[in-house]
Each structure stands twice: as structure tokens, then as C-alpha cells.
Tab-separated table of C-alpha atoms and ligand atoms in Angstrom:
chain	number	residue	atom	x	y	z
A	1	MET	CA	-9.414	17.696	3.929
A	2	ILE	CA	-5.940	16.521	5.012
A	3	VAL	CA	-4.920	12.863	5.361
A	4	LEU	CA	-1.740	11.390	6.853
A	5	GLY	CA	-0.612	8.357	4.824
A	6	ILE	CA	1.819	5.666	6.010
A	7	GLU	CA	3.489	3.068	3.745
A	8	THR	CA	5.523	0.119	5.074
A	9	SER	CA	4.636	-2.794	2.772
A	10	CYS	CA	8.116	-3.531	1.423
A	11	ASP	CA	11.494	-1.818	1.806
A	12	GLU	CA	10.493	1.835	2.148
A	13	THR	CA	9.229	3.469	5.325
A	14	ALA	CA	7.263	6.449	4.030
A	15	ALA	CA	4.721	8.998	5.243
A	16	ALA	CA	3.064	12.077	3.748
A	17	LEU	CA	0.400	14.690	4.332
A	18	VAL	CA	-1.826	15.286	1.310
A	19	ASN	CA	-4.891	17.508	0.973
A	20	SER	CA	-8.038	17.183	-1.105
A	21	GLU	CA	-6.759	19.963	-3.407
A	22	HIS	CA	-4.267	17.404	-4.831
A	23	LYS	CA	-1.396	19.010	-2.927
A	24	ILE	CA	1.380	17.039	-1.229
A	25	LEU	CA	1.909	19.202	1.870
A	26	SER	CA	4.929	17.292	3.138
A	27	GLU	CA	6.528	13.872	2.783
A	28	SER	CA	9.343	11.801	4.200
A	29	ILE	CA	10.835	8.472	3.151
A	30	HIS	CA	13.510	6.125	4.437
A	31	SER	CA	14.787	3.588	1.928
A	32	GLN	CA	16.205	0.296	3.240
A	33	ILE	CA	18.102	-0.481	0.041
A	34	ASP	CA	21.493	-0.306	1.818
A	35	ILE	CA	20.673	-3.007	4.336
A	36	HIS	CA	19.163	-5.434	1.788
A	37	GLN	CA	21.728	-4.943	-0.966
A	38	LYS	CA	24.202	-7.521	0.287
A	39	TYR	CA	21.439	-10.169	0.238
A	40	LEU	CA	20.439	-9.109	-3.328
A	41	GLY	CA	16.803	-8.916	-2.263
A	42	VAL	CA	14.497	-7.808	0.553
A	43	VAL	CA	14.858	-9.902	3.737
A	44	PRO	CA	11.405	-9.695	5.407
A	45	GLU	CA	12.595	-9.908	9.025
A	46	ILE	CA	15.274	-7.254	8.518
A	47	ALA	CA	12.734	-5.067	6.685
A	48	ALA	CA	10.224	-5.306	9.551
A	49	ARG	CA	12.863	-4.367	12.138
A	50	SER	CA	13.927	-1.367	10.097
A	51	HIS	CA	10.291	-0.204	9.787
A	52	VAL	CA	10.024	-0.403	13.602
A	53	GLU	CA	13.168	1.686	13.910
A	54	TYR	CA	12.141	4.413	11.431
A	55	CYS	CA	8.335	4.574	11.365
A	56	ASP	CA	7.897	7.073	14.249
A	57	LYS	CA	10.706	9.299	12.992
A	58	ILE	CA	9.351	9.415	9.429
A	59	ILE	CA	5.887	10.384	10.717
A	60	LEU	CA	7.336	13.097	12.983
A	61	ASP	CA	9.344	14.349	9.973
A	62	VAL	CA	6.226	15.204	7.966
A	63	PHE	CA	5.110	17.595	10.727
A	64	GLU	CA	8.503	19.371	10.776
A	65	ASN	CA	8.786	22.816	9.161
A	66	ILE	CA	5.074	22.987	8.457
A	67	GLU	CA	2.218	24.787	10.219
A	68	ILE	CA	-0.029	21.716	10.207
A	69	LYS	CA	-0.455	19.818	13.493
A	70	ILE	CA	-1.992	16.408	14.048
A	71	LYS	CA	-5.212	18.169	15.190
A	72	ASP	CA	-5.567	19.578	11.634
A	73	VAL	CA	-5.446	16.101	10.056
A	74	ASP	CA	-8.821	14.591	9.127
A	75	ALA	CA	-7.895	10.898	8.890
A	76	ILE	CA	-5.013	8.422	9.144
A	77	ALA	CA	-4.436	5.979	6.276
A	78	ALA	CA	-1.970	3.097	6.121
A	79	THR	CA	-1.133	0.311	3.693
A	80	ALA	CA	-2.756	-2.913	4.962
A	81	GLY	CA	-1.576	-5.146	2.086
A	82	PRO	CA	-0.553	-6.775	-0.155
A	83	GLY	CA	3.050	-6.975	1.041
A	84	LEU	CA	5.371	-8.346	3.707
A	85	ILE	CA	3.338	-8.991	6.851
A	86	GLY	CA	5.952	-7.833	9.374
A	87	GLY	CA	6.362	-4.438	7.715
A	88	LEU	CA	2.634	-4.004	7.091
A	89	LEU	CA	1.912	-4.607	10.786
A	90	VAL	CA	4.294	-1.821	11.804
A	91	GLY	CA	2.631	0.887	9.676
A	92	LEU	CA	-0.875	-0.388	10.245
A	93	THR	CA	-0.548	-0.600	14.027
A	94	THR	CA	1.060	2.845	14.164
A	95	ALA	CA	-1.796	4.312	12.082
A	96	LYS	CA	-4.435	2.663	14.277
A	97	ALA	CA	-2.716	3.943	17.432
A	98	ILE	CA	-2.595	7.524	16.094
A	99	ALA	CA	-6.222	7.329	14.916
A	100	MET	CA	-7.400	5.888	18.236
A	101	SER	CA	-5.524	8.359	20.413
A	102	THR	CA	-6.654	11.377	18.364
A	103	ASN	CA	-10.172	10.093	17.728
A	104	LYS	CA	-9.873	10.325	13.942
A	105	PRO	CA	-11.002	7.907	11.221
A	106	PHE	CA	-8.590	5.111	10.294
A	107	ILE	CA	-8.425	3.866	6.688
A	108	ALA	CA	-6.801	0.618	5.519
A	109	ILE	CA	-5.424	1.059	1.994
A	110	ASN	CA	-4.604	-1.604	-0.569
A	111	HIS	CA	-1.070	-0.804	-1.816
A	112	LEU	CA	-2.148	-1.317	-5.439
A	113	VAL	CA	-4.991	1.174	-4.961
A	114	GLY	CA	-2.322	3.663	-3.859
A	115	HIS	CA	-0.399	3.134	-7.126
A	116	ALA	CA	-3.602	3.059	-9.206
A	117	LEU	CA	-4.973	6.400	-7.907
A	118	THR	CA	-1.670	8.316	-8.091
A	119	PRO	CA	-2.397	9.580	-11.652
A	120	ARG	CA	-5.513	11.263	-10.177
A	121	LEU	CA	-3.393	12.951	-7.491
A	122	THR	CA	-0.910	14.261	-10.064
A	123	ASP	CA	-3.118	14.943	-13.105
A	124	LYS	CA	-6.741	14.958	-11.860
A	125	ILE	CA	-7.765	12.387	-14.495
A	126	LYS	CA	-11.365	11.174	-14.521
A	127	PHE	CA	-12.745	7.646	-14.129
A	128	PRO	CA	-12.746	5.307	-15.966
A	129	TYR	CA	-9.163	4.977	-17.219
A	130	LEU	CA	-6.931	2.182	-18.412
A	131	LEU	CA	-3.985	1.610	-16.079
A	132	LEU	CA	-0.780	-0.300	-16.707
A	133	LEU	CA	0.478	-1.185	-13.229
A	134	ILE	CA	4.061	-2.446	-13.365
A	135	SER	CA	5.990	-2.876	-10.108
A	136	GLY	CA	8.268	-5.298	-8.299
A	137	GLY	CA	5.379	-7.583	-7.391
A	138	HIS	CA	2.704	-6.908	-10.048
A	139	SER	CA	2.173	-6.502	-13.778
A	140	MET	CA	-1.428	-5.870	-14.722
A	141	PHE	CA	-3.871	-3.931	-16.835
A	142	LEU	CA	-6.713	-2.460	-14.818
A	143	SER	CA	-9.893	-0.736	-15.765
A	144	VAL	CA	-10.052	1.866	-12.961
A	145	GLU	CA	-13.701	2.783	-12.538
A	146	GLY	CA	-13.805	4.387	-9.089
A	147	PRO	CA	-11.587	4.714	-5.984
A	148	ASN	CA	-12.932	1.336	-4.928
A	149	LYS	CA	-13.838	-0.206	-8.266
A	150	TYR	CA	-11.286	-2.088	-10.367
A	151	LYS	CA	-11.486	-4.691	-13.094
A	152	VAL	CA	-8.366	-6.705	-13.799
A	153	ILE	CA	-8.311	-7.104	-17.580
A	154	GLY	CA	-4.812	-8.572	-17.799
A	155	ASN	CA	-2.312	-10.002	-15.335
A	156	THR	CA	1.019	-11.774	-15.346
A	157	ILE	CA	0.781	-15.539	-15.440
A	158	ASP	CA	4.248	-15.921	-13.872
A	159	ASP	CA	6.781	-13.202	-12.925
A	160	ALA	CA	6.191	-9.496	-12.380
A	161	LEU	CA	8.019	-7.112	-14.715
A	162	GLY	CA	10.024	-5.510	-11.885
A	163	GLU	CA	11.133	-8.984	-10.847
A	164	ALA	CA	12.333	-9.675	-14.422
A	165	PHE	CA	14.286	-6.379	-14.382
A	166	ASP	CA	15.771	-7.182	-10.962
A	167	LYS	CA	16.770	-10.750	-11.912
A	168	THR	CA	18.356	-9.616	-15.189
A	169	ALA	CA	20.180	-6.853	-13.325
A	170	ARG	CA	21.464	-9.400	-10.814
A	171	LEU	CA	22.725	-11.615	-13.645
A	172	LEU	CA	24.658	-8.631	-14.998
A	173	GLY	CA	26.226	-7.949	-11.607
A	174	LEU	CA	24.197	-4.788	-10.905
A	175	GLY	CA	22.934	-3.994	-7.389
A	176	TYR	CA	19.474	-4.521	-5.913
A	177	PRO	CA	16.893	-3.363	-6.897
A	178	GLY	CA	18.387	-3.318	-10.365
A	179	GLY	CA	15.686	-1.771	-12.578
A	180	SER	CA	17.055	1.753	-12.768
A	181	GLU	CA	20.696	0.541	-12.946
A	182	LEU	CA	19.757	-1.733	-15.851
A	183	GLU	CA	18.109	1.220	-17.600
A	184	LYS	CA	21.341	3.237	-17.287
A	185	LEU	CA	23.453	0.357	-18.639
A	186	ALA	CA	21.051	-0.236	-21.550
A	187	ILE	CA	21.842	3.242	-22.921
A	188	LEU	CA	25.380	1.996	-23.694
A	189	GLY	CA	24.253	-1.215	-25.423
A	190	ASP	CA	23.074	-2.508	-28.803
A	191	LYS	CA	19.389	-3.389	-28.490
A	192	GLU	CA	19.453	-5.460	-31.715
A	193	ARG	CA	22.315	-7.774	-30.740
A	194	PHE	CA	20.171	-10.430	-29.013
A	195	HIS	CA	16.699	-11.522	-30.012
A	196	PHE	CA	14.915	-12.656	-26.877
A	197	PRO	CA	11.465	-14.314	-26.961
A	198	GLU	CA	8.242	-12.347	-26.531
A	199	PRO	CA	6.004	-14.742	-24.550
A	200	LEU	CA	2.270	-14.739	-25.456
A	201	LYS	CA	2.997	-12.684	-28.617
A	202	GLY	CA	-0.013	-12.634	-30.919
A	203	GLN	CA	-2.220	-14.453	-28.416
A	204	LYS	CA	-5.664	-13.153	-27.538
A	205	GLY	CA	-6.129	-11.190	-24.322
A	206	CYS	CA	-3.617	-9.023	-22.530
A	207	ASN	CA	-1.956	-11.221	-19.934
A	208	PHE	CA	1.800	-10.979	-19.472
A	209	SER	CA	4.434	-13.680	-19.142
A	210	PHE	CA	8.075	-12.923	-18.397
A	211	SER	CA	9.575	-16.217	-17.233
A	212	GLY	CA	10.561	-17.409	-20.764
A	213	LEU	CA	12.282	-14.078	-21.381
A	214	LYS	CA	14.133	-14.343	-18.085
A	215	THR	CA	15.325	-17.888	-18.888
A	216	SER	CA	16.488	-16.896	-22.367
A	217	VAL	CA	18.458	-13.949	-20.948
A	218	ARG	CA	20.103	-16.262	-18.406
A	219	GLN	CA	21.027	-18.856	-21.070
A	220	THR	CA	22.519	-16.147	-23.284
A	221	ALA	CA	24.589	-14.807	-20.395
A	222	GLU	CA	25.797	-18.311	-19.471
A	223	LYS	CA	26.855	-19.044	-23.077
A	224	LEU	CA	28.879	-15.840	-23.301
A	225	SER	CA	30.391	-16.085	-19.819
A	226	PRO	CA	32.671	-14.413	-18.810
A	227	LEU	CA	30.737	-11.325	-19.902
A	228	SER	CA	32.603	-8.258	-21.140
A	229	GLY	CA	31.297	-4.792	-20.251
A	230	GLN	CA	29.907	-4.481	-23.795
A	231	ASP	CA	28.175	-7.907	-23.555
A	232	LYS	CA	26.447	-6.739	-20.368
A	233	ALA	CA	25.300	-3.467	-21.926
A	234	ASP	CA	24.052	-5.311	-25.037
A	235	ILE	CA	22.094	-7.818	-22.912
A	236	ALA	CA	20.580	-4.955	-20.883
A	237	ALA	CA	19.609	-3.044	-24.045
A	238	SER	CA	18.205	-6.137	-25.811
A	239	PHE	CA	16.255	-7.166	-22.697
A	240	GLN	CA	14.734	-3.699	-22.268
A	241	PHE	CA	13.919	-3.477	-25.991
A	242	THR	CA	12.146	-6.866	-25.803
A	243	VAL	CA	10.160	-5.655	-22.773
A	244	CYS	CA	9.111	-2.583	-24.774
A	245	LYS	CA	7.951	-4.782	-27.683
A	246	ILE	CA	6.019	-7.016	-25.251
A	247	ILE	CA	4.321	-3.978	-23.698
A	248	TYR	CA	3.480	-2.599	-27.144
A	249	GLY	CA	1.783	-5.877	-28.173
A	250	ARG	CA	-0.074	-6.478	-24.918
A	251	LEU	CA	-1.164	-2.866	-24.554
A	252	SER	CA	-2.696	-2.881	-28.060
A	253	GLU	CA	-4.878	-5.781	-26.901
A	254	ALA	CA	-5.653	-4.126	-23.557
A	255	ILE	CA	-6.810	-0.946	-25.295
A	256	LYS	CA	-9.185	-2.985	-27.486
A	257	ILE	CA	-10.680	-4.740	-24.446
A	258	PHE	CA	-10.936	-1.512	-22.416
A	259	SER	CA	-12.391	0.539	-25.299
A	260	ASN	CA	-15.030	-2.088	-25.968
A	261	LYS	CA	-16.477	-1.505	-22.480
A	262	ASN	CA	-15.554	2.195	-22.162
A	263	PRO	CA	-15.874	3.730	-25.639
A	264	ASN	CA	-15.847	7.286	-24.266
A	265	SER	CA	-12.681	7.051	-22.204
A	266	LYS	CA	-9.401	7.888	-23.901
A	267	THR	CA	-7.097	7.980	-20.889
A	268	LEU	CA	-4.124	5.673	-20.420
A	269	ALA	CA	-2.148	5.866	-17.178
A	270	ALA	CA	0.878	3.979	-15.886
A	271	ALA	CA	2.014	3.453	-12.303
A	272	GLY	CA	4.407	1.382	-10.173
A	273	GLY	CA	8.213	1.491	-10.009
A	274	VAL	CA	8.843	0.149	-13.530
A	275	ALA	CA	6.667	2.921	-15.005
A	276	SER	CA	9.538	5.334	-14.260
A	277	ASN	CA	11.598	3.637	-17.020
A	278	LEU	CA	12.103	6.118	-19.877
A	279	ALA	CA	12.268	3.548	-22.695
A	280	ILE	CA	8.922	2.148	-21.499
A	281	ASN	CA	7.565	5.684	-21.244
A	282	ASN	CA	8.515	6.310	-24.871
A	283	ILE	CA	6.683	3.170	-26.034
A	284	LEU	CA	3.617	4.251	-24.047
A	285	LYS	CA	3.758	7.673	-25.715
A	286	ILE	CA	3.919	6.088	-29.171
A	287	ILE	CA	0.958	3.805	-28.588
A	288	ALA	CA	-1.102	6.540	-26.898
A	289	THR	CA	-0.552	8.832	-29.895
A	290	GLU	CA	-1.435	6.050	-32.358
A	291	GLN	CA	-4.639	5.223	-30.507
A	292	GLY	CA	-5.678	8.807	-29.717
A	293	PHE	CA	-5.264	8.343	-25.948
A	294	GLU	CA	-4.029	10.887	-23.414
A	295	LEU	CA	-1.067	9.386	-21.496
A	296	VAL	CA	-0.475	10.144	-17.821
A	297	VAL	CA	2.613	8.867	-15.993
A	298	PRO	CA	3.372	10.308	-12.533
A	299	PRO	CA	6.939	11.557	-11.890
A	300	PRO	CA	9.434	8.774	-10.937
A	301	ARG	CA	9.363	9.471	-7.167
A	302	LEU	CA	5.560	8.957	-7.203
A	303	CYS	CA	5.815	5.817	-9.390
A	304	THR	CA	7.972	4.002	-6.815
A	305	ASP	CA	6.595	3.357	-3.321
A	306	ASN	CA	5.854	6.509	-1.315
A	307	GLY	CA	3.600	7.880	1.425
A	308	ALA	CA	1.707	10.401	-0.734
A	309	MET	CA	-0.006	7.673	-2.763
A	310	ILE	CA	-1.430	6.157	0.434
A	311	ALA	CA	-2.497	9.557	1.799
A	312	TRP	CA	-4.179	10.419	-1.527
A	313	ALA	CA	-6.029	7.056	-1.595
A	314	GLY	CA	-7.123	7.935	1.963
A	315	ILE	CA	-8.528	11.259	0.687
A	316	GLU	CA	-10.479	9.496	-2.071
A	317	TYR	CA	-11.872	6.969	0.437
A	318	ARG	CA	-12.862	9.636	2.975
A	319	LEU	CA	-14.636	11.599	0.243
A	320	LEU	CA	-16.756	8.452	-0.219
A	321	GLY	CA	-17.270	8.315	3.561
A	322	ILE	CA	-15.233	5.116	3.942
A	323	GLU	CA	-13.379	4.294	7.166
A	324	HIS	CA	-12.300	0.983	8.682
A	325	ASP	CA	-12.482	-0.731	12.055
A	326	TYR	CA	-9.416	-1.227	14.219
A	327	ASP	CA	-9.674	-4.990	13.758
A	328	PHE	CA	-8.770	-4.619	10.049
A	329	ASP	CA	-5.789	-6.969	9.725
A	330	ALA	CA	-2.672	-6.849	7.560
A	331	ARG	CA	-2.982	-8.986	4.410
A	332	ALA	CA	-0.041	-10.546	2.559
A	333	ARG	CA	-2.342	-11.032	-0.442
A	334	TRP	CA	-5.273	-8.789	-1.281
A	335	SER	CA	-7.109	-8.779	-4.580
A	336	LEU	CA	-8.230	-5.486	-6.138
A	337	GLU	CA	-11.543	-6.914	-7.225
A	338	GLY	CA	-14.316	-6.839	-4.622
A	339	LEU	CA	-12.796	-4.106	-2.446
A	340	GLN	CA	-14.914	-2.439	0.243
B	401	KG4	O1	6.386	0.150	-7.093
B	401	KG4	P1	7.706	-0.242	-6.515
B	401	KG4	O2	8.564	0.843	-5.905
B	401	KG4	O3	7.540	-1.331	-5.415
B	401	KG4	C1	6.617	-2.367	-5.517
B	401	KG4	O4	5.436	-2.140	-5.171
B	401	KG4	O5	7.057	-3.441	-5.993
B	401	KG4	O6	8.514	-0.979	-7.679
B	401	KG4	C2	9.810	-1.486	-7.486
B	401	KG4	C3	10.282	-2.127	-8.784
B	401	KG4	C4	11.637	-2.833	-8.652
B	401	KG4	O7	11.540	-4.096	-9.265
B	401	KG4	C5	12.576	-1.915	-9.431
B	401	KG4	O8	13.690	-2.580	-9.996
B	401	KG4	C6	11.656	-1.364	-10.489
B	401	KG4	O9	10.437	-1.127	-9.809
B	401	KG4	N1	12.156	-0.131	-11.089
B	401	KG4	C7	12.509	-0.013	-12.395
B	401	KG4	C8	12.970	1.312	-12.574
B	401	KG4	N2	12.884	1.959	-11.361
B	401	KG4	C9	12.365	1.056	-10.460
B	401	KG4	N3	12.457	-0.903	-13.400
B	401	KG4	C10	12.878	-0.490	-14.622
B	401	KG4	N4	13.360	0.757	-14.872
B	401	KG4	C11	13.420	1.686	-13.882
B	401	KG4	N5	13.885	2.915	-14.126
B	402	ZN	ZN1	4.568	-0.528	-4.944
């Protein structure tokens, strides 16, 4: 089975062809980072216009230099939410139009499902597994029990982790999105110089909170202003180290909760843009080893937004016989619990 996947929920226009043998046959992506950088964040209207400009080209790209034609594709999948409505509408409408004109099934994919199932595309892991989903808009622990079956066992009560990385990066004068730039700067810094708070430390459950950390980082930067290059590197390193300690503490709780319900599963996966951070990866490795879990983290280009994750989710849905009507609308918000 081959599915064409289209992703336009934020600032990447992406498409891919993936088959049921876990193979990415071809993929194409256009990043809008350049046009949003001067605003230090994604401007929804500009994003939507750019998706309109690039969507057709990106889809045509995946059929270049490959024997596969649209007639060989079994279904068309597109992200229907959560995300920026203007962008979602572009990908979703394009997918519906292709599906309608070629008489193929159309599948509406939840963006978080795309991230959550990527470790199955890359490593063929079995359900159920514990997933740490950390991206620009979400920070959660999920018990992934089937392509369409998720339990949220922990969530952020304020900011997402990617947002905390981006805001700290902005404070340090790095570009947008700043997560990977901050990671590079942190290598040059002293992670012990500043002691930032670890919100919810020691509390029951595995929710996250990052707003207190963000405020403390800002206050530290304001006190030291003007910041020297070394100050910036030390703040970056101390911030990232604090994030690692927070993840260590919260993940220990999440594993307890998950293992209670799923005593036979020993698989921990991570997904979403922030999961490509190497310091976070190292903490995950440590905790997985301590707890006797297998750790699966997809390669960085499949952690950040891409078309293959949507195509793969489409494969998993089609294998369950799921398809959607053309009146399936784009959704700015869309919970993972109670999916159909
Ligand atoms: O999954 P993603 O591409 O888009 C969303 O669905 O949000 O995640 C983007 C987020 C941004 O906040 C970005 O700064 C962060 O992932 N990110 C990183 C790294 N690479 C991307 N954060 C920390 N370290 C990185 N290496
Ligand atoms: Zn994402």
C-alpha cells in the first residue's frame, strides 16, 4: 500500500510517499523559516499564503525521479489539525481535490498522531508504548495503544517545551525557531552557573510546567544585561540542563503510571521537534537504561514536521479501513482522546 501525505499545519509545506513496508519512497519539504524570521515567530496569514504558493510544487516534487504515478497511490492523507487554520485548509483542500479527482480514499490526520506514530514507521515498535511528545505547541506523555487510541497521562499546564526553547533563544538574540541554535550555544556554556527552578518538582503525576522557568531565565538575563557572549552561552547551558532535570523527574513519574497499566510494555519513544535535542536524548537514554526500557527516537528530520509522518499515519489508518468524508473540516484544536 502507498499513501501520499501532505502537511501544512504550521510553517512547513511538506509531502511524502510512504509504503506499508515502512519505506519512505520520496519526500519534499519547503520551510518558511526565512519569511517568518524577521517577525521572530510564525505569522499565520503569511504562512497560509506561502502554503498556497508551494503546496502544488511540493506534491509534484514527490513524483519526480520516481517510477510511481498517482494511479499507484492507494490513498491521500493530509493534516486536518491541530494547527493554523489557513495553512491547514490549503493542505486539506488539496488532498480532498486529489482524492476526489482520482477516486481514492481521503484521510484526515491529527498532526499529533503523525508525530506519535513516527517511531513505528522508523523502528516498527509495537503497541502499547510510552511516548514523550515535545514540540513547539505540545509537551505531553501519551500511552499509545493503537493508531487511533491514545491516553494522555501528562500534559503541560502552561507553555510547551518548544515554546520555552524559542522564547529563551529569542532572549539570547538567536533566530527563530531557536531550539537548535540554543542547543549549539549551550555546548559553549557552563550548565552549573545558574540554578533555574524546576516547576512541579517532586509533585505527584507527570504534568509539565515551563512558565516559571521561562520567567526566571528572563529575570536572570535582565539582571545581567548587557549580556556578554559567555553569559549567553551559560544561560543557554543552564536552561537546557534544567530542562533535562525536569524531563528526568517527570519521566520517572510517567513510567510508573504507564507501567502500572501496561506491565508488559518496556518501550519508550520520543517525538516532536524538541526530541531532536541531543542533551535531551542523552537524558532519555539514561532513564531508559535505568528502568530497563528500550528507547526509540526517530532521526531529527522525522522529529520535526514532515510529510512522511502524515503519510505513515495514513497507512496505519487505511490498514484499519478508516477513511473520511470530504466534509471533514480543518480544526485549530483537536484532542487526541476520542479520535475516530
Ligand atoms: O514538531 P515541530 O517541528 O513543530 C511543531 O509541531 O511544533 O517542533 C518545532 C519546535 C520548535 O519550538 C523548535 O525550536 C524545537 O521544536 N526544536 C528544538 C530543536 N530542534 C527543534 N528544540 C530544542 N533543541 C533542538 N535541537
Ligand atoms: Zn509538529
